[in-house]
Amino acid sequence: MSESPEVATRYVHKYGGTSVGSVERIHAVADRVARSLEAGQQVVVVLSAMAGETDRLEGLAREVAEEIAPRERDVLLSSGEQVSIALLAMALIKRGFAARSYLGWQVRILTDDAHTRARIEHIDTDALNDDLANGVTPIIAGFQGIDTRGNMTTFGRGGSDTTAVAVAAAIGADECRIYTDVDGVHTADPRIVENASMLHVVTFEEMLELASLGSKVLHPRAVEFAGKYGVPLRVLSSFGDGDGTLITTEENDMEQPVVSGIAYSRDEAKLTLLGVPDVPGIASKILGPIADANIEVDMIVQNVGADGSTDFTFTVKREDFVRALELLEAVKADLDARSVEGDNHIVKVSVVGVGMRSHAGVATRMFDALAAENINIRMISTSEIKISVVVDERYLELAVRAIHAAFDLSDPPVKD
């Protein structure tokens, strides 16, 4: 009986804007892809636009019109990736490798018709599989697709991560590698905590919480997609070598740390409606107009006073603060509430870890660390693997460092 032919290992490489921000960086990416090809791997590359290009295009749009039609915005912004994919294809061809660039519509990444925030529904893999079988490296424009009527669509900021994961799932890749300007996922932002540790393995569940709570390493939609389809993700540096961080399913025999990481978000604002009646349906009456305005609500706290009235507090993104405040003033009049208060100088700090399920006292440890620094907690929210607190913005860095130290998440000092 003849042995079956060995199936080549398939990888999807995704490179962000800083990784392809100049001709020199594009050559460096080409060298990295070439090394993978020389090792016998099949590689599909997904690229973002060159650093700053999307912002430049956004600026041009604002100069032309105050109100930008979503369809035309997608047509404009999707042009940025066309430059980077063509340049990388040229660089690989120069090195003697067959390569072919593809825009979203050429691959046929089919999406819904929600311009500027489209969701992927199907990817046609015929051309990609043919290329890989024939030794051609496909280079795909991230962040973009096409709807059933032939209109260009985009996925929102960070959408290239989602493209990469979706392509990896569609072609059955062994791993999706996200190359960025950091060497992996850290226990905290290294810009705030100098000795933050790099995590070697993180579960999808933890990474989704970290990404949703403010960690900028991966886009939440990409992590959600990877977890749903079981695509192993790895975050690596495009500026150096290393194993990076693997994001995968939780192993039952793996002893999880109590806390894996700390995330923070500056994009927070708090609103309070004081003195509303404590009656059934009051939360719906308050938040209904907020939801109708397409404003996302995050944390919610309701306090019932001795006089039978309620103070209702919730948080929104800072960009929605003014609009939410206006809507709450209208609700105040309808409910005969006492007053409305708002604060857009707050931040959210969160601890995340699947080990929290089996360990008590995590909240107390976190709160003690903040109390020791005289940091007042304004709001608290918890889940099975996450605790979030709202504090005054001026305490952000101090809070992150204090909590990081309390859970002993730092790397040991390097000896001379």
Short mmCIF file of N, CA, C and O in Angstrom, two decimals, residues 285-374:
data_model
loop_
_atom_site.label_atom_id
_atom_site.label_comp_id
_atom_site.label_asym_id
_atom_site.label_seq_id
_atom_site.Cartn_x
_atom_site.Cartn_y
_atom_site.Cartn_z
N LYS A 285 -37.97 52.11 30.86
CA LYS A 285 -38.34 53.48 30.50
C LYS A 285 -37.11 54.39 30.41
O LYS A 285 -37.07 55.32 29.60
N ILE A 286 -36.11 54.09 31.23
CA ILE A 286 -34.88 54.90 31.21
C ILE A 286 -34.01 54.53 30.02
O ILE A 286 -33.52 55.40 29.29
N LEU A 287 -33.81 53.23 29.82
CA LEU A 287 -32.85 52.79 28.81
C LEU A 287 -33.47 52.63 27.42
O LEU A 287 -32.73 52.54 26.43
N GLY A 288 -34.80 52.61 27.32
CA GLY A 288 -35.44 52.48 26.01
C GLY A 288 -35.01 53.55 25.03
O GLY A 288 -34.57 53.23 23.91
N PRO A 289 -35.11 54.83 25.38
CA PRO A 289 -34.67 55.89 24.46
C PRO A 289 -33.18 55.81 24.14
O PRO A 289 -32.76 56.18 23.04
N ILE A 290 -32.37 55.32 25.09
CA ILE A 290 -30.94 55.17 24.85
C ILE A 290 -30.70 54.10 23.78
O ILE A 290 -29.91 54.29 22.85
N ALA A 291 -31.40 52.99 23.92
CA ALA A 291 -31.28 51.91 22.94
C ALA A 291 -31.80 52.34 21.57
O ALA A 291 -31.20 52.00 20.54
N ASP A 292 -32.90 53.08 21.56
CA ASP A 292 -33.47 53.55 20.29
C ASP A 292 -32.49 54.45 19.54
O ASP A 292 -32.54 54.53 18.30
N ALA A 293 -31.62 55.13 20.27
CA ALA A 293 -30.61 56.01 19.66
C ALA A 293 -29.35 55.24 19.28
O ALA A 293 -28.34 55.84 18.90
N ASN A 294 -29.41 53.90 19.39
CA ASN A 294 -28.28 53.03 19.04
C ASN A 294 -27.04 53.31 19.89
O ASN A 294 -25.91 53.25 19.40
N ILE A 295 -27.28 53.63 21.16
CA ILE A 295 -26.19 53.87 22.11
C ILE A 295 -26.04 52.63 22.97
O ILE A 295 -26.99 52.18 23.60
N GLU A 296 -24.83 52.08 23.00
CA GLU A 296 -24.57 50.88 23.79
C GLU A 296 -24.38 51.23 25.26
O GLU A 296 -23.65 52.15 25.60
N VAL A 297 -25.04 50.48 26.12
CA VAL A 297 -24.90 50.63 27.57
C VAL A 297 -24.04 49.49 28.08
O VAL A 297 -24.21 48.33 27.69
N ASP A 298 -23.12 49.81 28.99
CA ASP A 298 -22.24 48.78 29.54
C ASP A 298 -22.65 48.43 30.96
O ASP A 298 -23.50 47.59 31.19
N MET A 299 -22.09 49.09 31.94
CA MET A 299 -22.36 48.77 33.34
C MET A 299 -23.61 49.49 33.83
O MET A 299 -23.89 50.62 33.42
N ILE A 300 -24.38 48.84 34.70
CA ILE A 300 -25.61 49.41 35.24
C ILE A 300 -25.65 49.17 36.74
O ILE A 300 -25.38 48.06 37.21
N VAL A 301 -25.98 50.21 37.50
CA VAL A 301 -26.17 50.10 38.95
C VAL A 301 -27.47 50.81 39.33
O VAL A 301 -27.71 51.94 38.87
N GLN A 302 -28.28 50.15 40.14
CA GLN A 302 -29.53 50.75 40.60
C GLN A 302 -29.56 50.70 42.12
O GLN A 302 -29.40 49.64 42.72
N ASN A 303 -29.73 51.85 42.75
CA ASN A 303 -29.77 51.94 44.21
C ASN A 303 -31.12 52.45 44.67
O ASN A 303 -31.59 53.49 44.19
N VAL A 304 -31.76 51.74 45.59
CA VAL A 304 -33.06 52.15 46.13
C VAL A 304 -32.84 52.85 47.46
O VAL A 304 -32.20 52.30 48.36
N GLY A 305 -33.34 54.07 47.55
CA GLY A 305 -33.18 54.86 48.77
C GLY A 305 -34.26 54.56 49.80
O GLY A 305 -35.24 53.87 49.53
N ALA A 306 -34.06 55.09 51.00
CA ALA A 306 -35.01 54.87 52.09
C ALA A 306 -36.38 55.49 51.79
O ALA A 306 -37.40 55.04 52.31
N ASP A 307 -36.40 56.51 50.94
CA ASP A 307 -37.68 57.17 50.63
C ASP A 307 -38.45 56.47 49.52
O ASP A 307 -39.49 56.95 49.08
N GLY A 308 -37.93 55.33 49.05
CA GLY A 308 -38.63 54.58 48.02
C GLY A 308 -38.29 55.00 46.60
O GLY A 308 -38.80 54.39 45.65
N SER A 309 -37.44 55.99 46.43
CA SER A 309 -37.02 56.40 45.09
C SER A 309 -35.74 55.66 44.71
O SER A 309 -35.08 55.05 45.55
N THR A 310 -35.38 55.73 43.44
CA THR A 310 -34.23 55.00 42.91
C THR A 310 -33.26 55.94 42.21
O THR A 310 -33.68 56.87 41.52
N ASP A 311 -31.96 55.69 42.41
CA ASP A 311 -30.91 56.34 41.61
C ASP A 311 -30.42 55.31 40.61
O ASP A 311 -29.99 54.22 41.00
N PHE A 312 -30.47 55.64 39.33
CA PHE A 312 -30.15 54.69 38.25
C PHE A 312 -28.93 55.19 37.51
O PHE A 312 -28.94 56.27 36.91
N THR A 313 -27.83 54.40 37.54
CA THR A 313 -26.56 54.80 36.94
C THR A 313 -26.15 53.79 35.87
O THR A 313 -26.31 52.58 36.06
N PHE A 314 -25.61 54.31 34.76
CA PHE A 314 -25.11 53.41 33.71
C PHE A 314 -23.96 54.10 32.97
O PHE A 314 -23.78 55.32 33.06
N THR A 315 -23.17 53.28 32.25
CA THR A 315 -22.05 53.83 31.49
C THR A 315 -22.26 53.64 30.00
O THR A 315 -22.91 52.68 29.56
N VAL A 316 -21.68 54.57 29.22
CA VAL A 316 -21.71 54.52 27.75
C VAL A 316 -20.33 54.91 27.25
O VAL A 316 -19.47 55.33 28.03
N LYS A 317 -20.12 54.79 25.97
CA LYS A 317 -18.87 55.26 25.37
C LYS A 317 -18.84 56.79 25.40
O LYS A 317 -19.88 57.44 25.31
N ARG A 318 -17.65 57.35 25.50
CA ARG A 318 -17.53 58.80 25.63
C ARG A 318 -18.13 59.55 24.44
O ARG A 318 -18.70 60.62 24.60
N GLU A 319 -18.00 58.97 23.25
CA GLU A 319 -18.54 59.65 22.08
C GLU A 319 -20.06 59.77 22.13
O GLU A 319 -20.64 60.60 21.44
N ASP A 320 -20.70 58.94 22.96
CA ASP A 320 -22.16 58.96 23.08
C ASP A 320 -22.62 59.75 24.30
O ASP A 320 -23.83 59.84 24.56
N PHE A 321 -21.69 60.32 25.06
CA PHE A 321 -22.03 60.95 26.34
C PHE A 321 -23.01 62.11 26.18
O PHE A 321 -24.04 62.17 26.86
N VAL A 322 -22.70 63.04 25.30
CA VAL A 322 -23.53 64.24 25.16
C VAL A 322 -24.94 63.86 24.70
O VAL A 322 -25.94 64.35 25.25
N ARG A 323 -25.03 62.98 23.71
CA ARG A 323 -26.33 62.55 23.21
C ARG A 323 -27.14 61.83 24.29
O ARG A 323 -28.33 62.08 24.48
N ALA A 324 -26.47 60.95 25.05
CA ALA A 324 -27.16 60.22 26.12
C ALA A 324 -27.64 61.17 27.21
O ALA A 324 -28.73 60.99 27.78
N LEU A 325 -26.83 62.19 27.50
CA LEU A 325 -27.21 63.18 28.51
C LEU A 325 -28.47 63.94 28.07
O LEU A 325 -29.39 64.18 28.87
N GLU A 326 -28.54 64.30 26.80
CA GLU A 326 -29.72 64.98 26.27
C GLU A 326 -30.96 64.09 26.38
O GLU A 326 -32.04 64.56 26.78
N LEU A 327 -30.81 62.83 26.04
CA LEU A 327 -31.94 61.90 26.11
C LEU A 327 -32.40 61.70 27.55
O LEU A 327 -33.60 61.60 27.83
N LEU A 328 -31.43 61.66 28.48
CA LEU A 328 -31.77 61.45 29.88
C LEU A 328 -32.51 62.66 30.46
O LEU A 328 -33.36 62.51 31.35
N GLU A 329 -32.20 63.85 29.97
CA GLU A 329 -32.93 65.04 30.41
C GLU A 329 -34.41 64.93 30.03
O GLU A 329 -35.29 65.32 30.80
N ALA A 330 -34.68 64.40 28.83
CA ALA A 330 -36.07 64.21 28.41
C ALA A 330 -36.76 63.15 29.26
O ALA A 330 -37.92 63.29 29.64
N VAL A 331 -36.02 62.07 29.58
CA VAL A 331 -36.57 61.02 30.44
C VAL A 331 -36.86 61.57 31.83
O VAL A 331 -37.88 61.24 32.46
N LYS A 332 -35.99 62.43 32.33
CA LYS A 332 -36.17 63.05 33.65
C LYS A 332 -37.51 63.77 33.73
O LYS A 332 -38.26 63.64 34.72
N ALA A 333 -37.83 64.52 32.70
CA ALA A 333 -39.10 65.25 32.70
C ALA A 333 -40.29 64.29 32.68
O ALA A 333 -41.28 64.49 33.39
N ASP A 334 -40.19 63.23 31.88
CA ASP A 334 -41.29 62.27 31.77
C ASP A 334 -41.53 61.52 33.07
O ASP A 334 -42.68 61.21 33.42
N LEU A 335 -40.45 61.22 33.81
CA LEU A 335 -40.57 60.42 35.03
C LEU A 335 -40.61 61.27 36.29
O LEU A 335 -40.71 60.73 37.40
N ASP A 336 -40.54 62.57 36.12
CA ASP A 336 -40.52 63.49 37.26
C ASP A 336 -39.37 63.15 38.21
O ASP A 336 -39.54 63.13 39.44
N ALA A 337 -38.21 62.84 37.64
CA ALA A 337 -37.03 62.53 38.44
C ALA A 337 -36.43 63.81 39.02
O ALA A 337 -36.74 64.92 38.58
N ARG A 338 -35.58 63.64 40.01
CA ARG A 338 -35.03 64.80 40.71
C ARG A 338 -33.98 65.53 39.88
O ARG A 338 -34.02 66.76 39.74
N SER A 339 -33.01 64.80 39.31
CA SER A 339 -31.94 65.45 38.55
C SER A 339 -31.18 64.43 37.72
O SER A 339 -31.33 63.21 37.91
N VAL A 340 -30.34 64.95 36.83
CA VAL A 340 -29.47 64.13 36.00
C VAL A 340 -28.03 64.55 36.25
O VAL A 340 -27.72 65.74 36.29
N GLU A 341 -27.16 63.57 36.42
CA GLU A 341 -25.74 63.85 36.59
C GLU A 341 -24.94 63.08 35.56
O GLU A 341 -25.35 61.99 35.13
N GLY A 342 -23.81 63.63 35.14
CA GLY A 342 -22.96 62.96 34.17
C GLY A 342 -21.50 63.19 34.46
O GLY A 342 -21.13 64.21 35.06
N ASP A 343 -20.66 62.24 34.06
CA ASP A 343 -19.21 62.35 34.28
C ASP A 343 -18.51 61.61 33.15
O ASP A 343 -18.66 60.39 33.00
N ASN A 344 -17.75 62.34 32.34
CA ASN A 344 -16.99 61.69 31.26
C ASN A 344 -15.49 61.72 31.54
O ASN A 344 -14.67 61.69 30.62
N HIS A 345 -15.14 61.71 32.82
CA HIS A 345 -13.73 61.64 33.23
C HIS A 345 -13.52 60.41 34.12
O HIS A 345 -12.91 60.49 35.19
N ILE A 346 -14.03 59.30 33.65
CA ILE A 346 -13.86 58.04 34.36
C ILE A 346 -13.20 57.02 33.44
O ILE A 346 -13.16 57.21 32.21
N VAL A 347 -12.70 55.94 34.02
CA VAL A 347 -12.13 54.83 33.25
C VAL A 347 -12.60 53.52 33.86
O VAL A 347 -13.06 53.49 35.01
N LYS A 348 -12.47 52.46 33.09
CA LYS A 348 -12.82 51.13 33.58
C LYS A 348 -11.56 50.27 33.62
O LYS A 348 -10.82 50.21 32.63
N VAL A 349 -11.32 49.63 34.74
CA VAL A 349 -10.18 48.72 34.91
C VAL A 349 -10.74 47.35 35.25
O VAL A 349 -11.61 47.22 36.11
N SER A 350 -10.22 46.31 34.57
CA SER A 350 -10.78 44.97 34.73
C SER A 350 -9.68 43.93 34.94
O SER A 350 -8.60 44.04 34.37
N VAL A 351 -9.98 42.92 35.75
CA VAL A 351 -9.12 41.74 35.87
C VAL A 351 -9.85 40.57 35.23
O VAL A 351 -11.07 40.46 35.35
N VAL A 352 -9.10 39.72 34.51
CA VAL A 352 -9.69 38.61 33.77
C VAL A 352 -8.90 37.35 34.05
O VAL A 352 -7.67 37.37 34.08
N GLY A 353 -9.61 36.23 34.21
CA GLY A 353 -8.93 34.95 34.38
C GLY A 353 -9.91 33.81 34.59
O GLY A 353 -10.81 33.93 35.43
N VAL A 354 -9.78 32.74 33.82
CA VAL A 354 -10.69 31.60 33.99
C VAL A 354 -10.45 30.92 35.34
O VAL A 354 -11.33 30.23 35.86
N GLY A 355 -9.27 31.13 35.93
CA GLY A 355 -9.00 30.57 37.25
C GLY A 355 -9.86 31.16 38.34
O GLY A 355 -9.95 30.59 39.44
N MET A 356 -10.50 32.30 38.07
CA MET A 356 -11.37 32.92 39.06
C MET A 356 -12.57 32.03 39.39
O MET A 356 -13.17 32.17 40.46
N ARG A 357 -12.93 31.13 38.49
CA ARG A 357 -14.06 30.23 38.75
C ARG A 357 -13.82 29.34 39.97
O ARG A 357 -14.76 28.97 40.66
N SER A 358 -12.57 28.99 40.20
CA SER A 358 -12.26 28.04 41.26
C SER A 358 -11.47 28.65 42.42
O SER A 358 -10.94 27.93 43.26
N HIS A 359 -11.38 29.97 42.45
CA HIS A 359 -10.66 30.64 43.53
C HIS A 359 -11.52 31.74 44.13
O HIS A 359 -12.07 32.58 43.39
N ALA A 360 -11.63 31.76 45.43
CA ALA A 360 -12.38 32.81 46.13
C ALA A 360 -11.45 33.96 46.50
O ALA A 360 -10.23 33.82 46.51
N GLY A 361 -12.04 35.10 46.80
CA GLY A 361 -11.28 36.22 47.33
C GLY A 361 -10.62 37.12 46.31
O GLY A 361 -9.87 38.03 46.67
N VAL A 362 -10.92 36.90 45.01
CA VAL A 362 -10.29 37.72 43.97
C VAL A 362 -10.75 39.17 44.09
O VAL A 362 -9.94 40.11 44.02
N ALA A 363 -12.05 39.37 44.27
CA ALA A 363 -12.59 40.73 44.37
C ALA A 363 -11.98 41.46 45.57
O ALA A 363 -11.58 42.63 45.46
N THR A 364 -11.92 40.78 46.70
CA THR A 364 -11.37 41.40 47.90
C THR A 364 -9.92 41.83 47.69
O THR A 364 -9.50 42.93 48.09
N ARG A 365 -9.16 40.98 47.03
CA ARG A 365 -7.75 41.28 46.75
C ARG A 365 -7.63 42.51 45.86
O ARG A 365 -6.78 43.38 46.07
N MET A 366 -8.50 42.58 44.86
CA MET A 366 -8.49 43.72 43.94
C MET A 366 -8.89 45.00 44.67
O MET A 366 -8.23 46.05 44.54
N PHE A 367 -9.95 44.92 45.47
CA PHE A 367 -10.45 46.11 46.17
C PHE A 367 -9.46 46.58 47.23
O PHE A 367 -9.29 47.79 47.44
N ASP A 368 -8.78 45.64 47.90
CA ASP A 368 -7.77 46.02 48.90
C ASP A 368 -6.62 46.77 48.24
O ASP A 368 -6.09 47.74 48.80
N ALA A 369 -6.23 46.33 47.04
CA ALA A 369 -5.13 46.99 46.33
C ALA A 369 -5.49 48.43 45.99
O ALA A 369 -4.66 49.34 46.11
N LEU A 370 -6.74 48.65 45.58
CA LEU A 370 -7.18 50.01 45.26
C LEU A 370 -7.31 50.86 46.52
O LEU A 370 -6.94 52.04 46.54
N ALA A 371 -7.83 50.26 47.59
CA ALA A 371 -7.99 51.00 48.84
C ALA A 371 -6.64 51.44 49.39
O ALA A 371 -6.52 52.55 49.95
N ALA A 372 -5.63 50.59 49.23
CA ALA A 372 -4.30 50.94 49.73
C ALA A 372 -3.73 52.17 49.04
O ALA A 372 -2.87 52.87 49.60
N GLU A 373 -4.21 52.46 47.83
CA GLU A 373 -3.77 53.64 47.09
C GLU A 373 -4.78 54.78 47.17
O GLU A 373 -4.67 55.77 46.43
N ASN A 374 -5.77 54.63 48.07
CA ASN A 374 -6.83 55.64 48.25
C ASN A 374 -7.59 55.93 46.95
O ASN A 374 -7.94 57.07 46.66
#
